[in-house]
CSV table of C-alpha atoms and ligand atoms in Angstrom, one decimal:
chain,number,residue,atom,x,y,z
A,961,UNK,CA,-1.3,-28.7,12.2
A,962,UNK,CA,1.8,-26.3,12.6
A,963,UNK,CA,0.5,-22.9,11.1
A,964,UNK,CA,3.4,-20.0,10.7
A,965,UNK,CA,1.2,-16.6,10.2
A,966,UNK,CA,3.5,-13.8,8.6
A,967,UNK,CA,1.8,-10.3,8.8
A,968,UNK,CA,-0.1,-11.5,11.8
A,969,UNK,CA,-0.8,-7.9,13.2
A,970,UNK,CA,-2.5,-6.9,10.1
A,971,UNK,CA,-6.0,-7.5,9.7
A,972,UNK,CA,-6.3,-10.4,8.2
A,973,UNK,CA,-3.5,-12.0,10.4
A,974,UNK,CA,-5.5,-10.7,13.4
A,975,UNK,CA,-8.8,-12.6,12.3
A,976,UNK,CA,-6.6,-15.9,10.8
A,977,UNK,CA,-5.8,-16.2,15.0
A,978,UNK,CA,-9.1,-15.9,16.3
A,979,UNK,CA,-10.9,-17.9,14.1
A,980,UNK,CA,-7.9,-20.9,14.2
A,981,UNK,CA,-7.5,-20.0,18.3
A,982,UNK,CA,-11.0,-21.7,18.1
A,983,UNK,CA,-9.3,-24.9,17.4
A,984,UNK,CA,-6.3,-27.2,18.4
A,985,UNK,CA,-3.8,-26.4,15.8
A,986,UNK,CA,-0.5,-24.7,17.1
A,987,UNK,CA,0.1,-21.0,15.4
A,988,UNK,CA,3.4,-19.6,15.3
A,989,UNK,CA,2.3,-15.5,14.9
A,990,UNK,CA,5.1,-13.1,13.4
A,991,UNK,CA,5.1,-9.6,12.4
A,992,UNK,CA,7.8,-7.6,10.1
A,993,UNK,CA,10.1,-7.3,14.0
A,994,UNK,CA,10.4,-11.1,14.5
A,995,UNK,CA,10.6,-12.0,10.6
A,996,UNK,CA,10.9,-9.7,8.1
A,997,UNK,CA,9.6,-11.4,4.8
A,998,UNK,CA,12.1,-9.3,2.4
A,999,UNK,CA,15.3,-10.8,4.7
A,1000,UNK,CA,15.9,-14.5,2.5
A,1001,UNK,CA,18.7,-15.9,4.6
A,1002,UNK,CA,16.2,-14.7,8.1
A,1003,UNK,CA,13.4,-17.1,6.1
A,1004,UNK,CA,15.4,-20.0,5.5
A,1005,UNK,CA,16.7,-19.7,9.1
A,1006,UNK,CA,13.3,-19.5,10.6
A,1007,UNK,CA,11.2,-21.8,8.6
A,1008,UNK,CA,14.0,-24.5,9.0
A,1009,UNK,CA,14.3,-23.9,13.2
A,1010,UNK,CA,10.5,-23.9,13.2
A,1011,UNK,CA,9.3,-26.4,10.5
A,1012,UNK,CA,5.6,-25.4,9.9
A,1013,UNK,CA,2.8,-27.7,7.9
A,1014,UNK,CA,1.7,-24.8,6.5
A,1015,UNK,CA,3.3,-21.1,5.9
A,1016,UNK,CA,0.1,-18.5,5.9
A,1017,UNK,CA,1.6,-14.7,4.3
A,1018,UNK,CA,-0.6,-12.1,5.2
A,1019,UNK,CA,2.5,-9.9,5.2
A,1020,UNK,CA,2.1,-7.1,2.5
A,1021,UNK,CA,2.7,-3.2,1.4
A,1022,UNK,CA,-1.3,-2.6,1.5
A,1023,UNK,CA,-0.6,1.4,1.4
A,1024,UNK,CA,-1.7,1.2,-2.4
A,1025,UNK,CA,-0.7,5.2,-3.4
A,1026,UNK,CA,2.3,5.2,-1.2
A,1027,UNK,CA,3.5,2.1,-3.5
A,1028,UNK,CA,3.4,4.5,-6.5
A,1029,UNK,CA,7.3,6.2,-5.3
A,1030,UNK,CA,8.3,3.4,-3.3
A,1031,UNK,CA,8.4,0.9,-6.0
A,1032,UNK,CA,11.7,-1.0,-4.7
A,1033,UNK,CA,10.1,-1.5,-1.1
A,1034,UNK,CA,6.7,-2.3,-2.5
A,1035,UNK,CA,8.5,-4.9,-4.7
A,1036,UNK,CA,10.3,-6.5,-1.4
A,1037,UNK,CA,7.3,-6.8,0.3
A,1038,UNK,CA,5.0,-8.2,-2.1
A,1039,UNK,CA,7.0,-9.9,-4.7
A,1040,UNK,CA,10.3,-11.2,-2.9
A,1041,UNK,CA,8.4,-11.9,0.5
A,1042,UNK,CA,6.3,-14.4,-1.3
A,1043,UNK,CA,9.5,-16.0,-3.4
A,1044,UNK,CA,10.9,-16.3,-0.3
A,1045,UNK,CA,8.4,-17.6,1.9
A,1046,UNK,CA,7.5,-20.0,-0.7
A,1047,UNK,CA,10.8,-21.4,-1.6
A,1048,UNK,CA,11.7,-22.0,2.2
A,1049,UNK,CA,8.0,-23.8,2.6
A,1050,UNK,CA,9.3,-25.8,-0.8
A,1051,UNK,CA,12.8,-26.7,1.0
A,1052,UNK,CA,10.6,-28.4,3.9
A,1053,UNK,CA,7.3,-30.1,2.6
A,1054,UNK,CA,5.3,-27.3,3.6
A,1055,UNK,CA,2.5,-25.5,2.2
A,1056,UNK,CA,1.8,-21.6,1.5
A,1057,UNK,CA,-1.2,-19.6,1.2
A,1058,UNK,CA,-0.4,-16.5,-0.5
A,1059,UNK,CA,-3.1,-13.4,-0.5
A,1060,UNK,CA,-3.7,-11.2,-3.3
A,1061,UNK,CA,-5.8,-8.8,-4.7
A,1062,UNK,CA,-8.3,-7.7,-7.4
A,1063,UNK,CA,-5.5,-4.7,-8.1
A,1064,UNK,CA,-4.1,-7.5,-10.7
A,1065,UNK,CA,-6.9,-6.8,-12.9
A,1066,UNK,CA,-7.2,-2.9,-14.6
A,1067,UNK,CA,-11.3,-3.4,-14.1
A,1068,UNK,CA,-12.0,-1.6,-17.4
A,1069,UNK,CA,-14.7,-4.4,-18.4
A,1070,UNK,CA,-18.2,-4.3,-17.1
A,1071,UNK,CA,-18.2,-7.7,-16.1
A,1072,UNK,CA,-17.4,-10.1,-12.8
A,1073,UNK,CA,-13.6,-11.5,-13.2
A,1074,UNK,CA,-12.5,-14.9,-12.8
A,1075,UNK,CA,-9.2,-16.8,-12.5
A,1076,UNK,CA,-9.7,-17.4,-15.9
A,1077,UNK,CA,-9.6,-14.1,-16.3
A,1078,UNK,CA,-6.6,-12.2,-17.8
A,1079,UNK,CA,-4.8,-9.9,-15.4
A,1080,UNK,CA,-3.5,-6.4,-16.5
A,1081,UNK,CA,-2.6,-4.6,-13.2
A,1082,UNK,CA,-2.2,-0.8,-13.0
A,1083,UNK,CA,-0.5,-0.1,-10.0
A,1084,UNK,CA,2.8,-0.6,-9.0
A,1085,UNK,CA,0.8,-2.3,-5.9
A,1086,UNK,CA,-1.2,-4.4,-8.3
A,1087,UNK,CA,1.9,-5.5,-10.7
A,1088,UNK,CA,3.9,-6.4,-6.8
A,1089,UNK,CA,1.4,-8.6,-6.1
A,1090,UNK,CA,1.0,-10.1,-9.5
A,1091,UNK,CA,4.6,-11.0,-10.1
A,1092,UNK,CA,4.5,-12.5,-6.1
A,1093,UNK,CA,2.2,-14.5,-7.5
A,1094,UNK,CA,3.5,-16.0,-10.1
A,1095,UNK,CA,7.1,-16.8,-8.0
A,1096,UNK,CA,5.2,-18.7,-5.3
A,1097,UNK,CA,3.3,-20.6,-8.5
A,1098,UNK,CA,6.5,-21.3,-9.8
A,1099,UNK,CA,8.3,-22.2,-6.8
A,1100,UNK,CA,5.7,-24.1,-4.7
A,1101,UNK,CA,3.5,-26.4,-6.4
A,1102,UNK,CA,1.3,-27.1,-2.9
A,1103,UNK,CA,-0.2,-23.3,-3.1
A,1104,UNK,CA,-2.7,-21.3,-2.3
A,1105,UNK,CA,-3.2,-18.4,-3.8
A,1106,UNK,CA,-6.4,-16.6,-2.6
A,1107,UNK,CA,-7.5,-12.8,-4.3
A,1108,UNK,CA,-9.5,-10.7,-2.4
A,1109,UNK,CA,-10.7,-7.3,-2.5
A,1110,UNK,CA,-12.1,-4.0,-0.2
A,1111,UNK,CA,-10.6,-6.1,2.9
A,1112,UNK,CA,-12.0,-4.6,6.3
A,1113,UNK,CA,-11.6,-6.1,10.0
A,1114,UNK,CA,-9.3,-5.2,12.9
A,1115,UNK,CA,-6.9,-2.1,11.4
A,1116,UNK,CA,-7.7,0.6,9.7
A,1117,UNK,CA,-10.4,0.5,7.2
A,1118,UNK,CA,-13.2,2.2,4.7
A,1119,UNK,CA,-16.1,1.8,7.6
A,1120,UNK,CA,-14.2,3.2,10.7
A,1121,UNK,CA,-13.1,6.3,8.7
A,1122,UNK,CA,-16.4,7.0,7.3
A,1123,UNK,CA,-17.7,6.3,11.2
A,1124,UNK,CA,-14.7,8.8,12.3
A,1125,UNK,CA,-16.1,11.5,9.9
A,1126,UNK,CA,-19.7,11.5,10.4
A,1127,UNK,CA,-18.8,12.5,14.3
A,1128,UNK,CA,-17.9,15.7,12.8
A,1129,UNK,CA,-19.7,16.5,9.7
A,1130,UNK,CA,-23.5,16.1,8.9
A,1131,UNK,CA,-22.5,16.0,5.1
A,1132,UNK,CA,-19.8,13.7,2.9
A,1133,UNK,CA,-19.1,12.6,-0.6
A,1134,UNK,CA,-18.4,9.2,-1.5
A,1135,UNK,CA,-16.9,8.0,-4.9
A,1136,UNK,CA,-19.9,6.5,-6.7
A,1137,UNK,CA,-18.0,4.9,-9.7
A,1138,UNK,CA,-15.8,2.5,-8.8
A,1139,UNK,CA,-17.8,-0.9,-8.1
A,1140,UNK,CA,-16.6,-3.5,-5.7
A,1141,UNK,CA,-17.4,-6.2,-3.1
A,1142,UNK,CA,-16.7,-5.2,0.4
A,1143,UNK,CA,-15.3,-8.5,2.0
A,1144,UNK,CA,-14.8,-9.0,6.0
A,1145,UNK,CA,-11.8,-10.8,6.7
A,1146,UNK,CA,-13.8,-13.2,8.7
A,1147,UNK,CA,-15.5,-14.6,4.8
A,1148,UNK,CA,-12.1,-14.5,3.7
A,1149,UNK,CA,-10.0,-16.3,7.1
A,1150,UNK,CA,-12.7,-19.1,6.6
A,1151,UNK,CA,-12.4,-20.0,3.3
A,1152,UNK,CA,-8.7,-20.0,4.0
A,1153,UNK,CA,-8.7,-22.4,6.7
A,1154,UNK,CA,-11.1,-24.8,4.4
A,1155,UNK,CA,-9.1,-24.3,1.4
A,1156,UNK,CA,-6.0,-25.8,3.7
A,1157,UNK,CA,-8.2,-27.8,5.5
A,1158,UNK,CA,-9.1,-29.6,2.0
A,1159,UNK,CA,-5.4,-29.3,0.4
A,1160,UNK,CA,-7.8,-27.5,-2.3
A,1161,UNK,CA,-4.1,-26.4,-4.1
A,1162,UNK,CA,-4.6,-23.2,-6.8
A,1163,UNK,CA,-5.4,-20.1,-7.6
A,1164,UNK,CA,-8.9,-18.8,-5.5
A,1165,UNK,CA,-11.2,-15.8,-5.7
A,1166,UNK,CA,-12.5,-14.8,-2.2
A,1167,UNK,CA,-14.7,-12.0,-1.7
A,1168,UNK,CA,-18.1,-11.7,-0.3
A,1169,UNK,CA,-21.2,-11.9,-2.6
A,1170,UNK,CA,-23.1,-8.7,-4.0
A,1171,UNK,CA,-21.9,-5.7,-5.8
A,1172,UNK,CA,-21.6,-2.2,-4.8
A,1173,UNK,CA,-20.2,1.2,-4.7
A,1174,UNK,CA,-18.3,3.1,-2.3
A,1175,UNK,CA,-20.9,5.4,-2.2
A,1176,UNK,CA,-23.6,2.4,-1.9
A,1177,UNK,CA,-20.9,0.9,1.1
A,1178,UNK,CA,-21.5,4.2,3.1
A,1179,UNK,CA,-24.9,4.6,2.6
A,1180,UNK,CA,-25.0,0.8,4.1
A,1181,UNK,CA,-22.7,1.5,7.1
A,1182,UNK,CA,-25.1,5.0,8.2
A,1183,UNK,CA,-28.3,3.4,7.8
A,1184,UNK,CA,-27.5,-0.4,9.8
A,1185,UNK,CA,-25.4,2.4,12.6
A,1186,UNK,CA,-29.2,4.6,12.4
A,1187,UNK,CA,-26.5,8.0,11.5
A,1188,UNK,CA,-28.5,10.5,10.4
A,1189,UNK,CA,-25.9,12.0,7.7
A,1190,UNK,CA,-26.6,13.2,4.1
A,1191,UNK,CA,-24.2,11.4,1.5
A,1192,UNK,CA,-23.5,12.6,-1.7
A,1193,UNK,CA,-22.0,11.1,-4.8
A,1194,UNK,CA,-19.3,12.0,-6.5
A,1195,UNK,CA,-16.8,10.5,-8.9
A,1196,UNK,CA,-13.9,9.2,-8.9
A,1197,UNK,CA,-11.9,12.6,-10.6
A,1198,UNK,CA,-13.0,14.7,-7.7
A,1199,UNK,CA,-10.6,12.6,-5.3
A,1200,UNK,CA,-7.4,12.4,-7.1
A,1201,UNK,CA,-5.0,9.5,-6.1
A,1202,UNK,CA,-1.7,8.8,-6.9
A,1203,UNK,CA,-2.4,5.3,-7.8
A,1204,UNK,CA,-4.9,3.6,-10.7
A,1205,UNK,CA,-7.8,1.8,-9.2
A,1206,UNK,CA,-10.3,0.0,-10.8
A,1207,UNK,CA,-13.3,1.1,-12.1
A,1208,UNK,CA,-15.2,-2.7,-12.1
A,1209,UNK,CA,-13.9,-4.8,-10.0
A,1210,UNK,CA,-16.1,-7.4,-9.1
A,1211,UNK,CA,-14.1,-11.0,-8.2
A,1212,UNK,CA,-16.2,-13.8,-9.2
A,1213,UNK,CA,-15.3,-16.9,-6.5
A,1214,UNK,CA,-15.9,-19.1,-9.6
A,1215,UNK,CA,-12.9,-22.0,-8.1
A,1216,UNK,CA,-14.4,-22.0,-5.0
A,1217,UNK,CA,-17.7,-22.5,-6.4
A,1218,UNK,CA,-16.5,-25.3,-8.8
A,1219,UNK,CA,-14.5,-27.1,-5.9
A,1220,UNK,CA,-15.0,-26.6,-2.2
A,1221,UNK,CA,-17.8,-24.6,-2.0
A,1222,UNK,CA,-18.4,-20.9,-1.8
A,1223,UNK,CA,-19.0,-20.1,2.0
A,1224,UNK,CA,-18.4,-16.5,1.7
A,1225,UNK,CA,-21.9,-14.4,2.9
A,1226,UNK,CA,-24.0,-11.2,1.3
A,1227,UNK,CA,-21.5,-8.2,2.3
A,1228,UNK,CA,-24.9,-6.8,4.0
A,1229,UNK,CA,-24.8,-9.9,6.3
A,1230,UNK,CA,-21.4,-9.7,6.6
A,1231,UNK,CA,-20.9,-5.6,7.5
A,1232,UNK,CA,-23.8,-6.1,10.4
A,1233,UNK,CA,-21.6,-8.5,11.8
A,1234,UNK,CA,-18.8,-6.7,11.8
A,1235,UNK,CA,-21.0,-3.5,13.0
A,1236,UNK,CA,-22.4,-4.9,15.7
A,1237,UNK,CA,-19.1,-6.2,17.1
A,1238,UNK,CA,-17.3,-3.0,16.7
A,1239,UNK,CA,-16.4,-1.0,19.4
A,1240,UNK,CA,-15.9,2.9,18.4
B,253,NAP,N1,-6.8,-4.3,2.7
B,253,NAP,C1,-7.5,-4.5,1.6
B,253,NAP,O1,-8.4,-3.8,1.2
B,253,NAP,C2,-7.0,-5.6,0.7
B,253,NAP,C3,-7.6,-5.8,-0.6
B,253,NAP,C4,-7.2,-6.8,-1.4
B,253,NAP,C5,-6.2,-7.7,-1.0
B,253,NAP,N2,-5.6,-7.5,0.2
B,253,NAP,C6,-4.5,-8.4,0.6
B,253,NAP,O2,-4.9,-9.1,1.7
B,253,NAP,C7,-3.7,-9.4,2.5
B,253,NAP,C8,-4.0,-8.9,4.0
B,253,NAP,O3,-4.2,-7.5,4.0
B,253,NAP,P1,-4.5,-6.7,5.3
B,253,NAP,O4,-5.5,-5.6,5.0
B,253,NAP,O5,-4.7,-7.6,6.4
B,253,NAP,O6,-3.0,-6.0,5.4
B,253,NAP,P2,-2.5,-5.1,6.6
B,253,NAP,O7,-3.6,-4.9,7.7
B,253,NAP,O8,-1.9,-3.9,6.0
B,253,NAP,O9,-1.4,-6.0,7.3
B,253,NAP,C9,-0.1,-6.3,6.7
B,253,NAP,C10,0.8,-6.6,7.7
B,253,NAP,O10,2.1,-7.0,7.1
B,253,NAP,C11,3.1,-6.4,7.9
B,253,NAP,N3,4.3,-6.3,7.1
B,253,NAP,C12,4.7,-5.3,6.3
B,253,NAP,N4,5.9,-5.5,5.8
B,253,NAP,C13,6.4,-6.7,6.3
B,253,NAP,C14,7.6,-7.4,6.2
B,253,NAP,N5,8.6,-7.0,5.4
B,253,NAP,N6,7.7,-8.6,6.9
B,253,NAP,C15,6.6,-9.0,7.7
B,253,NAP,N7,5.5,-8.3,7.9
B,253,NAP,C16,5.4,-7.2,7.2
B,253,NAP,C17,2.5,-5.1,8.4
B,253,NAP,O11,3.3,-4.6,9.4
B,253,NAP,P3,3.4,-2.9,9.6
B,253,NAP,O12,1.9,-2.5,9.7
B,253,NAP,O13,4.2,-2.8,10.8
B,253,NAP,O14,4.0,-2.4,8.3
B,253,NAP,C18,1.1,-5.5,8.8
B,253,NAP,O15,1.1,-6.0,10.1
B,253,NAP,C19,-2.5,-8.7,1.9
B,253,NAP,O16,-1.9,-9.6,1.1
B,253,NAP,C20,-3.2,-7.6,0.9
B,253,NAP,O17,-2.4,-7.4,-0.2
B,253,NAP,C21,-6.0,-6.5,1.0
């Protein structure tokens, strides 16, 4: 198979690579300085030169307060990015996989969501990526659209900042009420490649099993790294944020469990993975 990867130096581009570099399919890997999603005629152009099977986006504005003032760039990126991708995939025969996000959902209920579930994003990041994926819905019918949430693997992330801040403090607070899954992008690239693998067309939850806080996730990271540091709880108001996030947000992967089957492991399995493979 001929997989274009859009985004490909973020994280979950990054781990999409390794785990298909494993097999015999040819990638074609850009980033926003060989194809800039927003640019429609640069799509077209591309996608027609190159003619992938299948068009994976992992392109997105991820920087979920700074999407609060720049709506119009936020809305390029994850709303006409996808429309664009997915109508030049359309043009050829090809297929898109399109990642999104739990943001879509305003997590006010105290129960686990699932596609079925209605959205009611937020966010200005959270309504982007809703509306992006409704326009590859309508304008692809061979989609994937995946939703994840509390992504961590090769970038930036929750676990190396909390790792960068215990080297100089013996003390931190961590917000203790908003609940979530953490989910390693190699669960998520996974059930990607299967869902493709499969043609399994629709609209997927993909996040890792369990439940917890970001207070719980710390507490996790310290004791599997054996970092003696003293965390304390706090709430949400204490660390004020330009953007809405949600309070409950627990994905339930209830289309992968009624279809393909729900690979995705524990987040404690998962997280000692990724520890013990991190270098820092
Ligand atoms: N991270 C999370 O916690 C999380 C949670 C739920 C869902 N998701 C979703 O999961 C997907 C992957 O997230 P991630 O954490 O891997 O993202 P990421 O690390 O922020 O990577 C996004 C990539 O997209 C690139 N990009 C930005 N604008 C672009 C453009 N106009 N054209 C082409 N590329 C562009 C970025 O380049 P620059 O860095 O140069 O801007 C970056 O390499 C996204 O759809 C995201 O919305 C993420």
């Amino acid at each position: 198979m001929k997989i274009l990867i859009t985004g490909a130096n973020g994280q979950l581009g990054r781990e999409l690579q390794r785990q298909y570099g494993k097999r015999d399919d040819e990638l074609i890997l850009t980033d926003v300085k060989d194809l800039d999603i927003t640019d429609v005629i640069a799509v077209n152009k591309f996608v027609n030169e190159n003619k992938p099977d299948v068009i994976i986006n992992c392109a997105a504005h991820t920087q979920v307060d700074k999407c609060e003032e720049q709506i119009e760039l936020a809305t390029k990126i994850n709303t006409v990015g996808p429309k664009n991708l997915a109508a030049a995939a359309f043009n050829i025969g090809a297929e898109i996989v399109q990642v999104s996000t739990d943001y879509v959902f305003d997590g006010e209920g105290n129960k686990e969501l699932t596609e079925f579930d209605a959205t009611n994003p937020q966010s200005v990041y959270g309504a982007t990526k809703l509306e992006g994926e409704k326009l590859v819905k309508a304008l692809n019918p061979k989609h994937y659209i995946v939703r994840t949430a509390w992504l961590y693997g090769d970038g930036g992330n929750f676990i190396k900042t909390m790792l960068k801040l215990s080297k100089d403090r013996d003390e931190l607070k961590v917000v203790n009420d908003q609940i979530g899954t953490p989910t390693s992008t190699v669960d998520l690239a996974n059930v990607i490649i299967k869902l493709v693998d499969e043609k399994n067309y629709g609209l997927f939850h993909c996040t890792c099993k369990g439940v917890c806080s970001w207070y719980d996730f710390a507490v996790e990271i310290f004791k599997i790294k054996n970092i003696n540091i003293k965390v304390n709880p706090c709430t949400s108001d204490e660390f004020p944020t330009a953007a809405k996030r949600p309070k409950y947000s627990v994905l339930r992967n209830y289309m992968l469990e009624l279809t393909t089957g729900d690979i995705t492991r524990d987040w404690k399995e998962s997280l000692r993975e990724y520890l013990a493979e991190l270098e820092i």
